[in-house]
Amino acid sequence: MAAWKGEFSLGVSAFRESRLDDALEHFTNAISQGGSTSHIVLDSRAAVLEKLGRIADALKDSREAIKVAPQAVHGYIRSARLFKRANRLPSALAMAEHAKQLVSPLDGKRKAETESLLQEIHSLREAQRQRESRTRCHIGLLPVELLFNIFELAIHPNAWYMAVQVSRVCRHWRAVALQSPSLWRHVVFSHRKPKSKGRVWRERSKSALLDVVIRGEKMSDIEWGDLIYVELDKCGPGSWNSLDLRASPPMLSPAFKRLELHGLGIRALSLSSYEPMTLGLSSIWHAPVDPESTDEDSVSKPTSRLQSLKLTSIAVQWSGINAQSITSLEFRDVPSQSTPTTPDLISMLTSLPLLETFILDIRTRQPLRTADMGDLPVHTCSLLKTLHLSGSFDHILFKAILLPQLQSFVIRKNMLTEASWILNEILLPGNNTTLTELRLGSCRINLTTLVRFMPRLVNLRVLEVSGTNNKVGDLIHILAGKEPHDNSSTPIMPPKTGGGGTTKIPCPALEVVDFSRCETLTGSSLRDLVKVRMPLERALVTGTGAVIGTGTDAGVEENVFSPPTSTTDLRPGGHEAPVPIRSMTINDCPQVEQALIPWLRASVPTLRHAFTADKTQRKRPRQY
């Protein structure tokens, strides 16, 4: 008998007695004494190493066993089991499938062992695939060009920070982001290392910035100067699309003068001062007639591409605003010493042929400075769609202009003129507009007069009447299809036409309402407004009726009427039923019953209902 066979027998005995270290020693001696030519000895030592957890060493022995006896199934089964423990599932599957081909059909034990091993490996591979599908970066498999297009959709002037976030996801995303200059063309500077940030953005954008915002409230003079006069001068300001400067007057004034040298290419300009100041604007959109001239208002042929201008706390010379390319003009927090006269506003509105948006917010509550009006001709602002006025304006302003395309009209803090007078001028025949938004906040409002305009506003989507002590419930009754001061729960039913009944609801497109700080507002009128505009299937109580009542209990069935068989079109768009109320704001309305709030929240998708914590801080509506 060969010498290695004795060592092999001792190793088998030690293995059966769980003396693994002794078994390993005997099997090693057997291999060194000539047993390396036997696949059984090699597989036995692999079994001991597997028990000891030495997977790599066991794999070496099982590999040698396969080389010695390629047709023996032992090495393949052992290798499959070891690869499975090492989480190398593709290799384990290959070994198990090869073992299945070699096992004898008469060897039931080996066949069952192989089938069980294959099933375990397939289960592990499926679990691994599911884990990878949840964690794998599928977007990283996209072509670089497509990934770049996705980044461009996510990064825009209002989300400029997304460029930084994208570059921090992984190395692949960072490489794509840093190689795409167009992703770095929008930037906001603050007091946090503005100079170094300007250098980084300039390098990554290849000196092709488009949209720049500079918040200088916490910047030092040195940081401001380094950013404005050094870094940004290298970024081609003549090609910028928009610029937003926010700073104190000592910092803003020299920066504005610097802008005059490069700013003729800017399309959107926003200047915000933290204190009232005065700026001359003529040089932004005009070239001086004489380079030696010191006359700030001397103008010649317009050379600016400026389309949007926003000024905050900045006084200007109103007669000098004459940019033919302007489409949006916004003045916020206008200093009291620079309020325009009514003729100034008329002249400005009528001299800008492309103007679509005009917003004027005057700091003082005093009426506009008066001037000799004389006989003013009537002008048409054919493109003006948005008009927001905050302050005391005379209705004479609206006698001199026609607004055929007006869609959004906002009046706030107007103590001079009755709001209904202004609406009367806007909605005159020939000056009738398709208003979609009407907001009246803290104004003189005669609701009795205002309700007469509601049936004419067939395209109105947004309505705000806030900050008033008047009986706003009368207005809501009209919007609910009822007569003012009518406490019945039955809507107005107009004559039937076309063989079916129709309920003419004013403002059928209305879906957003705001009645904040209306202290006389009650919950019953709000419930009427919501119910009458509900979809019929939601409002039905039985198969033949709809709830339109005004009772105090939200779930009580009240007066019921038969559903209409046809509905008259109340809007040019052909809508046959009023749009449901989708948003309602009733902040600081103490008369609204708390018991009704849950029903309103369930019926209106967006409901804002809050109270100022300290009643002394709540603005008390004026009684006009």
Short mmCIF file of C-alpha atoms in Angstrom, two decimals, residues 97-530:
data_model
loop_
_atom_site.label_atom_id
_atom_site.label_comp_id
_atom_site.label_asym_id
_atom_site.label_seq_id
_atom_site.Cartn_x
_atom_site.Cartn_y
_atom_site.Cartn_z
CA GLU A 97 -24.75 23.01 -14.56
CA HIS A 98 -21.60 21.10 -15.56
CA ALA A 99 -22.05 18.82 -12.56
CA LYS A 100 -25.67 18.17 -13.62
CA GLN A 101 -24.46 16.97 -17.00
CA LEU A 102 -21.90 14.58 -15.45
CA VAL A 103 -24.00 13.06 -12.67
CA SER A 104 -25.30 9.58 -13.41
CA PRO A 105 -29.09 9.18 -13.68
CA LEU A 106 -28.77 6.19 -11.35
CA ASP A 107 -27.05 8.27 -8.66
CA GLY A 108 -30.16 9.65 -6.99
CA LYS A 109 -28.29 11.24 -4.08
CA ARG A 110 -25.89 13.22 -6.29
CA LYS A 111 -28.70 14.17 -8.66
CA ALA A 112 -30.86 15.55 -5.82
CA GLU A 113 -27.86 17.40 -4.37
CA THR A 114 -27.11 19.00 -7.74
CA GLU A 115 -30.74 20.02 -8.34
CA SER A 116 -30.99 21.57 -4.87
CA LEU A 117 -27.74 23.46 -5.41
CA LEU A 118 -28.94 24.80 -8.77
CA GLN A 119 -32.21 25.99 -7.21
CA GLU A 120 -30.37 27.81 -4.42
CA ILE A 121 -28.06 29.54 -6.90
CA HIS A 122 -30.98 30.66 -9.09
CA SER A 123 -32.77 32.08 -6.03
CA LEU A 124 -29.66 33.98 -4.96
CA ARG A 125 -29.15 35.37 -8.48
CA GLU A 126 -32.75 36.62 -8.62
CA ALA A 127 -32.39 38.31 -5.23
CA GLN A 128 -29.12 39.87 -6.38
CA ARG A 129 -30.75 41.11 -9.58
CA GLN A 130 -33.55 42.76 -7.64
CA ARG A 131 -31.08 44.46 -5.30
CA GLU A 132 -29.05 45.74 -8.23
CA SER A 133 -32.15 47.04 -10.00
CA ARG A 134 -32.94 49.15 -6.95
CA THR A 135 -29.44 50.55 -6.56
CA ARG A 136 -27.93 50.58 -10.05
CA CYS A 137 -27.59 53.98 -11.73
CA HIS A 138 -29.61 53.33 -14.87
CA ILE A 139 -29.24 56.93 -16.03
CA GLY A 140 -25.48 56.39 -16.10
CA LEU A 141 -25.97 53.95 -18.98
CA LEU A 142 -27.39 56.70 -21.21
CA PRO A 143 -25.24 58.29 -23.91
CA VAL A 144 -23.40 61.39 -22.75
CA GLU A 145 -25.33 63.61 -25.19
CA LEU A 146 -28.70 62.47 -23.83
CA LEU A 147 -27.52 62.81 -20.23
CA PHE A 148 -26.40 66.36 -21.00
CA ASN A 149 -29.84 67.21 -22.41
CA ILE A 150 -31.47 65.94 -19.21
CA PHE A 151 -29.15 68.12 -17.13
CA GLU A 152 -30.07 71.14 -19.25
CA LEU A 153 -33.76 70.57 -18.52
CA ALA A 154 -33.08 70.49 -14.76
CA ILE A 155 -30.78 73.51 -14.63
CA HIS A 156 -32.31 76.93 -15.33
CA PRO A 157 -31.98 80.44 -13.84
CA ASN A 158 -34.26 79.62 -10.91
CA ALA A 159 -32.40 76.36 -10.17
CA TRP A 160 -28.82 77.38 -10.88
CA TYR A 161 -27.62 75.41 -7.83
CA MET A 162 -28.55 72.18 -9.61
CA ALA A 163 -25.28 72.40 -11.56
CA VAL A 164 -23.36 71.96 -8.30
CA GLN A 165 -25.63 69.18 -7.07
CA VAL A 166 -25.37 67.30 -10.36
CA SER A 167 -21.58 67.50 -10.28
CA ARG A 168 -21.51 65.89 -6.81
CA VAL A 169 -23.51 62.76 -7.58
CA CYS A 170 -20.73 60.62 -9.04
CA ARG A 171 -17.59 60.86 -11.13
CA HIS A 172 -19.44 60.19 -14.36
CA TRP A 173 -21.99 62.95 -13.75
CA ARG A 174 -19.26 65.33 -12.65
CA ALA A 175 -17.28 64.71 -15.83
CA VAL A 176 -20.35 65.39 -17.97
CA ALA A 177 -21.25 68.54 -15.99
CA LEU A 178 -17.74 70.02 -16.07
CA GLN A 179 -17.47 69.43 -19.81
CA SER A 180 -20.77 71.27 -20.49
CA PRO A 181 -20.33 75.08 -20.30
CA SER A 182 -24.03 75.74 -20.87
CA LEU A 183 -24.83 74.20 -17.46
CA TRP A 184 -22.83 76.94 -15.72
CA ARG A 185 -24.40 80.00 -17.32
CA HIS A 186 -26.70 80.82 -14.39
CA VAL A 187 -25.20 81.95 -11.08
CA VAL A 188 -26.15 83.71 -7.84
CA PHE A 189 -23.42 85.51 -5.87
CA SER A 190 -23.65 86.27 -2.16
CA HIS A 191 -21.17 87.08 0.60
CA ARG A 192 -19.77 83.54 0.56
CA LYS A 193 -16.47 83.77 -1.36
CA PRO A 194 -17.87 85.74 -4.30
CA LYS A 195 -14.51 86.28 -6.01
CA SER A 196 -13.50 82.61 -6.07
CA LYS A 197 -17.01 81.60 -7.09
CA GLY A 198 -16.89 84.11 -9.94
CA ARG A 199 -13.60 82.62 -11.12
CA VAL A 200 -14.94 79.05 -10.98
CA TRP A 201 -18.13 79.89 -12.85
CA ARG A 202 -16.21 81.92 -15.43
CA GLU A 203 -13.90 78.97 -16.11
CA ARG A 204 -16.66 76.38 -16.24
CA SER A 205 -18.92 78.52 -18.44
CA LYS A 206 -16.03 79.47 -20.75
CA SER A 207 -16.72 83.17 -19.96
CA ALA A 208 -20.27 82.86 -21.32
CA LEU A 209 -22.52 83.65 -18.34
CA LEU A 210 -26.15 84.44 -19.22
CA ASP A 211 -28.08 85.02 -15.98
CA VAL A 212 -26.34 86.71 -13.04
CA VAL A 213 -27.77 87.56 -9.60
CA ILE A 214 -25.63 89.48 -7.09
CA ARG A 215 -26.86 89.79 -3.50
CA GLY A 216 -24.65 92.37 -1.89
CA GLU A 217 -26.38 92.88 1.45
CA LYS A 218 -23.56 91.17 3.39
CA MET A 219 -20.66 91.78 1.03
CA SER A 220 -17.80 94.03 2.01
CA ASP A 221 -16.78 96.86 -0.30
CA ILE A 222 -13.65 94.91 -1.27
CA GLU A 223 -15.60 91.75 -2.13
CA TRP A 224 -18.12 93.79 -4.11
CA GLY A 225 -15.38 95.59 -6.03
CA ASP A 226 -13.42 92.41 -6.79
CA LEU A 227 -16.55 90.75 -8.12
CA ILE A 228 -17.98 93.64 -10.13
CA TYR A 229 -14.81 95.20 -11.52
CA VAL A 230 -12.50 92.19 -11.87
CA GLU A 231 -14.19 88.82 -12.29
CA LEU A 232 -17.40 89.85 -14.06
CA ASP A 233 -15.54 92.13 -16.46
CA LYS A 234 -13.90 88.95 -17.75
CA CYS A 235 -17.25 87.21 -18.26
CA GLY A 236 -18.42 89.17 -21.28
CA PRO A 237 -21.23 91.24 -19.67
CA GLY A 238 -22.22 92.48 -23.11
CA SER A 239 -23.67 89.03 -23.85
CA TRP A 240 -25.59 88.56 -20.61
CA ASN A 241 -29.27 87.76 -20.84
CA SER A 242 -30.32 88.94 -17.36
CA LEU A 243 -28.76 90.75 -14.41
CA ASP A 244 -30.15 91.17 -10.89
CA LEU A 245 -28.25 93.55 -8.56
CA ARG A 246 -29.23 93.93 -4.90
CA ALA A 247 -27.13 96.26 -2.77
CA SER A 248 -27.03 99.52 -0.81
CA PRO A 249 -26.94 102.83 -2.72
CA PRO A 250 -23.16 103.39 -2.27
CA MET A 251 -22.49 100.00 -3.86
CA LEU A 252 -25.29 99.99 -6.42
CA SER A 253 -24.65 103.40 -7.96
CA PRO A 254 -21.04 102.76 -9.18
CA ALA A 255 -22.01 99.27 -10.31
CA PHE A 256 -24.82 100.78 -12.37
CA LYS A 257 -22.41 103.23 -13.99
CA ARG A 258 -20.16 100.29 -14.82
CA LEU A 259 -23.13 98.53 -16.32
CA GLU A 260 -23.74 101.45 -18.69
CA LEU A 261 -20.55 100.49 -20.55
CA HIS A 262 -21.62 96.90 -21.21
CA GLY A 263 -25.33 96.61 -20.49
CA LEU A 264 -26.88 97.27 -23.90
CA GLY A 265 -27.16 93.51 -24.56
CA ILE A 266 -29.05 92.69 -21.36
CA ARG A 267 -32.67 91.65 -21.89
CA ALA A 268 -33.83 91.50 -18.24
CA LEU A 269 -32.52 93.94 -15.62
CA SER A 270 -33.46 94.04 -11.93
CA LEU A 271 -32.03 96.65 -9.55
CA SER A 272 -32.91 96.56 -5.85
CA SER A 273 -31.70 99.10 -3.31
CA TYR A 274 -31.90 98.54 0.43
CA GLU A 275 -32.48 102.29 0.90
CA PRO A 276 -34.28 104.81 -1.32
CA MET A 277 -32.05 106.18 -4.06
CA THR A 278 -32.23 107.87 -7.47
CA LEU A 279 -30.89 106.56 -10.77
CA GLY A 280 -30.90 107.98 -14.28
CA LEU A 281 -32.01 105.27 -16.68
CA SER A 282 -31.70 106.92 -20.09
CA SER A 283 -28.22 105.55 -20.75
CA ILE A 284 -29.43 101.97 -20.40
CA TRP A 285 -31.48 102.00 -23.59
CA HIS A 286 -30.17 105.04 -25.44
CA ALA A 287 -26.80 106.24 -26.66
CA PRO A 288 -25.95 109.88 -25.84
CA VAL A 289 -26.37 112.39 -28.63
CA ASP A 290 -23.07 114.06 -27.76
CA PRO A 291 -20.32 112.15 -25.92
CA GLU A 292 -19.28 115.40 -24.25
CA SER A 293 -22.83 116.18 -23.15
CA THR A 294 -23.65 115.94 -19.45
CA ASP A 295 -27.40 115.98 -20.05
CA GLU A 296 -28.56 112.68 -18.60
CA ASP A 297 -31.85 112.68 -20.51
CA SER A 298 -30.50 113.46 -23.95
CA VAL A 299 -31.42 110.53 -26.16
CA SER A 300 -30.99 109.34 -29.69
CA LYS A 301 -31.74 106.15 -31.51
CA PRO A 302 -32.48 103.28 -29.08
CA THR A 303 -29.71 100.72 -28.99
CA SER A 304 -30.82 98.50 -26.11
CA ARG A 305 -32.35 95.03 -26.24
CA LEU A 306 -33.85 95.47 -22.75
CA GLN A 307 -37.25 93.79 -22.50
CA SER A 308 -37.83 93.48 -18.75
CA LEU A 309 -36.99 96.10 -16.11
CA LYS A 310 -37.61 95.78 -12.36
CA LEU A 311 -36.66 98.53 -9.90
CA THR A 312 -37.08 98.33 -6.12
CA SER A 313 -36.76 101.40 -3.84
CA ILE A 314 -35.33 103.42 -6.72
CA ALA A 315 -36.59 106.83 -7.80
CA VAL A 316 -36.54 107.57 -11.52
CA GLN A 317 -37.53 110.36 -13.86
CA TRP A 318 -40.77 109.00 -15.25
CA SER A 319 -40.66 111.01 -18.44
CA GLY A 320 -37.31 109.43 -19.33
CA ILE A 321 -38.73 105.90 -19.63
CA ASN A 322 -39.09 105.49 -23.36
CA ALA A 323 -37.67 102.11 -24.35
CA GLN A 324 -39.52 100.77 -27.36
CA SER A 325 -38.41 97.19 -26.68
CA ILE A 326 -39.79 96.97 -23.12
CA THR A 327 -42.42 94.25 -22.57
CA SER A 328 -42.37 94.10 -18.75
CA LEU A 329 -42.00 97.08 -16.41
CA GLU A 330 -42.07 96.69 -12.63
CA PHE A 331 -41.57 99.34 -9.92
CA ARG A 332 -41.61 98.08 -6.33
CA ASP A 333 -41.60 100.18 -3.16
CA VAL A 334 -41.36 103.46 -5.06
CA PRO A 335 -40.00 106.21 -2.74
CA SER A 336 -42.64 108.72 -1.70
CA GLN A 337 -40.69 111.66 -3.15
CA SER A 338 -40.76 110.09 -6.62
CA THR A 339 -44.40 109.12 -7.08
CA PRO A 340 -45.59 109.69 -10.64
CA THR A 341 -48.50 111.90 -11.59
CA THR A 342 -51.48 110.52 -13.43
CA PRO A 343 -50.32 112.14 -16.73
CA ASP A 344 -46.91 110.53 -16.19
CA LEU A 345 -48.49 107.09 -15.99
CA ILE A 346 -50.69 107.70 -19.01
CA SER A 347 -47.73 108.93 -21.03
CA MET A 348 -45.57 105.98 -20.00
CA LEU A 349 -48.21 103.33 -20.68
CA THR A 350 -49.05 104.75 -24.08
CA SER A 351 -45.44 105.32 -25.19
CA LEU A 352 -44.40 101.68 -24.80
CA PRO A 353 -46.06 99.85 -27.70
CA LEU A 354 -44.83 96.36 -26.72
CA LEU A 355 -45.66 96.58 -23.00
CA GLU A 356 -47.42 93.45 -21.71
CA THR A 357 -46.85 93.66 -17.93
CA PHE A 358 -46.91 96.78 -15.75
CA ILE A 359 -46.56 96.60 -11.95
CA LEU A 360 -46.39 99.73 -9.77
CA ASP A 361 -46.11 99.60 -5.98
CA ILE A 362 -45.95 103.01 -4.28
CA ARG A 363 -44.64 103.15 -0.73
CA THR A 364 -46.82 106.04 0.47
CA ARG A 365 -50.55 105.76 1.03
CA GLN A 366 -51.06 109.36 -0.06
CA PRO A 367 -52.84 109.98 -3.38
CA LEU A 368 -50.74 110.49 -6.47
CA ARG A 369 -49.44 113.99 -7.06
CA THR A 370 -51.96 115.92 -9.10
CA ALA A 371 -51.24 117.74 -12.31
CA ASP A 372 -53.20 119.70 -14.86
CA MET A 373 -55.00 116.94 -16.73
CA GLY A 374 -56.74 118.97 -19.40
CA ASP A 375 -58.43 117.05 -22.18
CA LEU A 376 -56.61 113.75 -22.44
CA PRO A 377 -57.01 111.72 -25.63
CA VAL A 378 -57.92 108.06 -25.26
CA HIS A 379 -55.08 105.65 -26.07
CA THR A 380 -55.20 101.91 -26.62
CA CYS A 381 -52.68 99.67 -24.88
CA SER A 382 -53.25 96.82 -27.27
CA LEU A 383 -50.77 94.34 -25.74
CA LEU A 384 -51.07 95.08 -22.00
CA LYS A 385 -52.17 91.86 -20.27
CA THR A 386 -51.07 92.35 -16.66
CA LEU A 387 -51.70 95.52 -14.65
CA HIS A 388 -50.92 95.54 -10.91
CA LEU A 389 -51.28 98.81 -8.98
CA SER A 390 -50.61 99.28 -5.27
CA GLY A 391 -51.36 102.76 -3.97
CA SER A 392 -53.95 105.50 -4.41
CA PHE A 393 -54.75 105.96 -8.10
CA ASP A 394 -57.41 108.15 -9.66
CA HIS A 395 -59.97 106.50 -11.92
CA ILE A 396 -59.19 109.24 -14.46
CA LEU A 397 -56.14 107.14 -15.36
CA PHE A 398 -58.44 104.45 -16.73
CA LYS A 399 -60.57 106.94 -18.66
CA ALA A 400 -57.57 107.72 -20.85
CA ILE A 401 -56.55 104.16 -21.75
CA LEU A 402 -58.27 101.22 -23.37
CA LEU A 403 -57.17 97.75 -22.31
CA PRO A 404 -58.66 95.24 -24.76
CA GLN A 405 -56.26 92.40 -23.84
CA LEU A 406 -56.13 92.83 -20.05
CA GLN A 407 -56.11 89.46 -18.28
CA SER A 408 -54.73 90.13 -14.78
CA PHE A 409 -55.82 93.22 -12.85
CA VAL A 410 -54.73 93.88 -9.24
CA ILE A 411 -55.50 96.91 -7.06
CA ARG A 412 -54.18 97.20 -3.51
CA LYS A 413 -54.15 99.91 -0.85
CA ASN A 414 -56.26 102.29 -2.94
CA MET A 415 -57.94 104.77 -0.58
CA LEU A 416 -58.64 107.42 -3.21
CA THR A 417 -61.04 105.89 -5.68
CA GLU A 418 -63.87 103.42 -5.37
CA ALA A 419 -62.70 100.15 -6.95
CA SER A 420 -66.00 99.67 -8.75
CA TRP A 421 -65.48 103.01 -10.56
CA ILE A 422 -62.20 101.71 -11.92
CA LEU A 423 -63.80 98.45 -13.01
CA ASN A 424 -66.56 100.42 -14.67
CA GLU A 425 -63.97 102.18 -16.84
CA ILE A 426 -62.13 98.94 -17.65
CA LEU A 427 -65.29 97.05 -18.58
CA LEU A 428 -66.83 99.77 -20.74
CA PRO A 429 -68.12 98.62 -24.14
CA GLY A 430 -65.17 98.78 -26.49
CA ASN A 431 -62.80 98.50 -23.53
CA ASN A 432 -64.13 95.14 -22.43
CA THR A 433 -61.45 92.62 -21.53
CA THR A 434 -61.34 88.91 -20.95
CA LEU A 435 -60.17 89.18 -17.35
CA THR A 436 -58.89 85.93 -15.86
CA GLU A 437 -57.55 87.38 -12.58
CA LEU A 438 -59.04 90.16 -10.42
CA ARG A 439 -57.59 91.03 -7.02
CA LEU A 440 -58.87 93.84 -4.78
CA GLY A 441 -56.96 94.13 -1.51
CA SER A 442 -57.51 96.77 1.19
CA CYS A 443 -59.40 99.02 -1.22
CA ARG A 444 -62.52 101.12 -1.12
CA ILE A 445 -65.08 98.62 -2.31
CA ASN A 446 -68.80 99.11 -2.78
CA LEU A 447 -69.87 95.51 -3.04
CA THR A 448 -73.38 96.46 -4.11
CA THR A 449 -71.88 98.04 -7.21
CA LEU A 450 -69.23 95.37 -7.65
CA VAL A 451 -71.71 92.51 -7.90
CA ARG A 452 -73.13 94.04 -11.09
CA PHE A 453 -69.87 93.29 -12.89
CA MET A 454 -69.72 89.61 -11.96
CA PRO A 455 -71.98 88.24 -14.74
CA ARG A 456 -69.75 89.96 -17.32
CA LEU A 457 -66.54 88.27 -16.15
CA VAL A 458 -67.19 84.94 -17.83
CA ASN A 459 -63.46 84.06 -18.09
CA LEU A 460 -62.50 85.01 -14.52
CA ARG A 461 -60.41 82.25 -12.88
CA VAL A 462 -58.93 84.06 -9.86
CA LEU A 463 -60.84 86.44 -7.57
CA GLU A 464 -59.56 88.16 -4.44
CA VAL A 465 -61.58 90.52 -2.26
CA SER A 466 -59.62 90.94 0.97
CA GLY A 467 -59.18 93.38 3.80
CA THR A 468 -62.72 94.75 3.94
CA ASN A 469 -65.46 95.00 6.55
CA ASN A 470 -68.20 95.22 3.93
CA LYS A 471 -70.66 92.40 3.53
CA VAL A 472 -68.65 90.24 1.19
CA GLY A 473 -71.35 87.60 1.58
CA ASP A 474 -73.49 89.49 -0.96
CA LEU A 475 -70.78 89.03 -3.55
CA ILE A 476 -70.47 85.33 -2.75
CA HIS A 477 -74.25 84.92 -3.04
CA ILE A 478 -74.05 86.27 -6.58
CA LEU A 479 -71.22 83.86 -7.39
CA ALA A 480 -73.36 81.03 -5.99
CA GLY A 481 -76.23 81.94 -8.31
CA LYS A 482 -78.40 83.62 -5.65
CA GLU A 483 -79.71 87.12 -5.18
CA PRO A 484 -77.90 89.38 -2.66
CA HIS A 485 -79.44 89.35 0.82
CA ASP A 486 -81.34 86.21 -0.19
CA ASN A 487 -81.17 83.80 2.72
CA SER A 488 -82.95 81.03 0.87
CA SER A 489 -81.02 77.99 -0.19
CA THR A 490 -82.43 77.88 -3.73
CA PRO A 491 -80.23 79.23 -6.52
CA ILE A 492 -81.59 81.58 -9.13
CA MET A 493 -83.19 79.48 -11.85
CA PRO A 494 -83.34 81.34 -15.18
CA PRO A 495 -85.95 80.49 -17.79
CA LYS A 496 -85.51 77.13 -19.44
CA THR A 497 -84.10 77.19 -22.96
CA GLY A 498 -83.67 74.54 -25.56
CA GLY A 499 -85.93 72.07 -23.79
CA GLY A 500 -83.88 71.86 -20.62
CA GLY A 501 -83.29 73.86 -17.48
CA THR A 502 -80.11 75.87 -17.06
CA THR A 503 -78.60 77.49 -14.01
CA LYS A 504 -76.66 80.61 -14.98
CA ILE A 505 -73.79 80.85 -12.51
CA PRO A 506 -71.72 84.06 -12.78
CA CYS A 507 -68.00 83.61 -13.45
CA PRO A 508 -68.31 79.94 -14.47
CA ALA A 509 -64.52 79.57 -14.87
CA LEU A 510 -63.79 80.73 -11.30
CA GLU A 511 -61.55 78.24 -9.44
CA VAL A 512 -59.34 80.32 -7.08
CA VAL A 513 -60.83 82.66 -4.45
CA ASP A 514 -59.27 84.69 -1.63
CA PHE A 515 -61.44 86.38 1.02
CA SER A 516 -58.76 86.93 3.68
CA ARG A 517 -59.34 89.46 6.47
CA CYS A 518 -63.06 89.81 5.74
CA GLU A 519 -64.45 89.92 9.26
CA THR A 520 -68.11 89.67 8.22
CA LEU A 521 -67.62 86.57 6.07
CA THR A 522 -69.66 83.56 7.23
CA GLY A 523 -69.28 79.88 6.49
CA SER A 524 -72.74 79.38 5.00
CA SER A 525 -72.00 81.61 2.01
CA LEU A 526 -68.72 79.76 1.39
CA ARG A 527 -70.52 76.44 1.46
CA ASP A 528 -73.04 77.70 -1.07
CA LEU A 529 -70.22 78.80 -3.36
CA VAL A 530 -68.47 75.43 -3.18
#
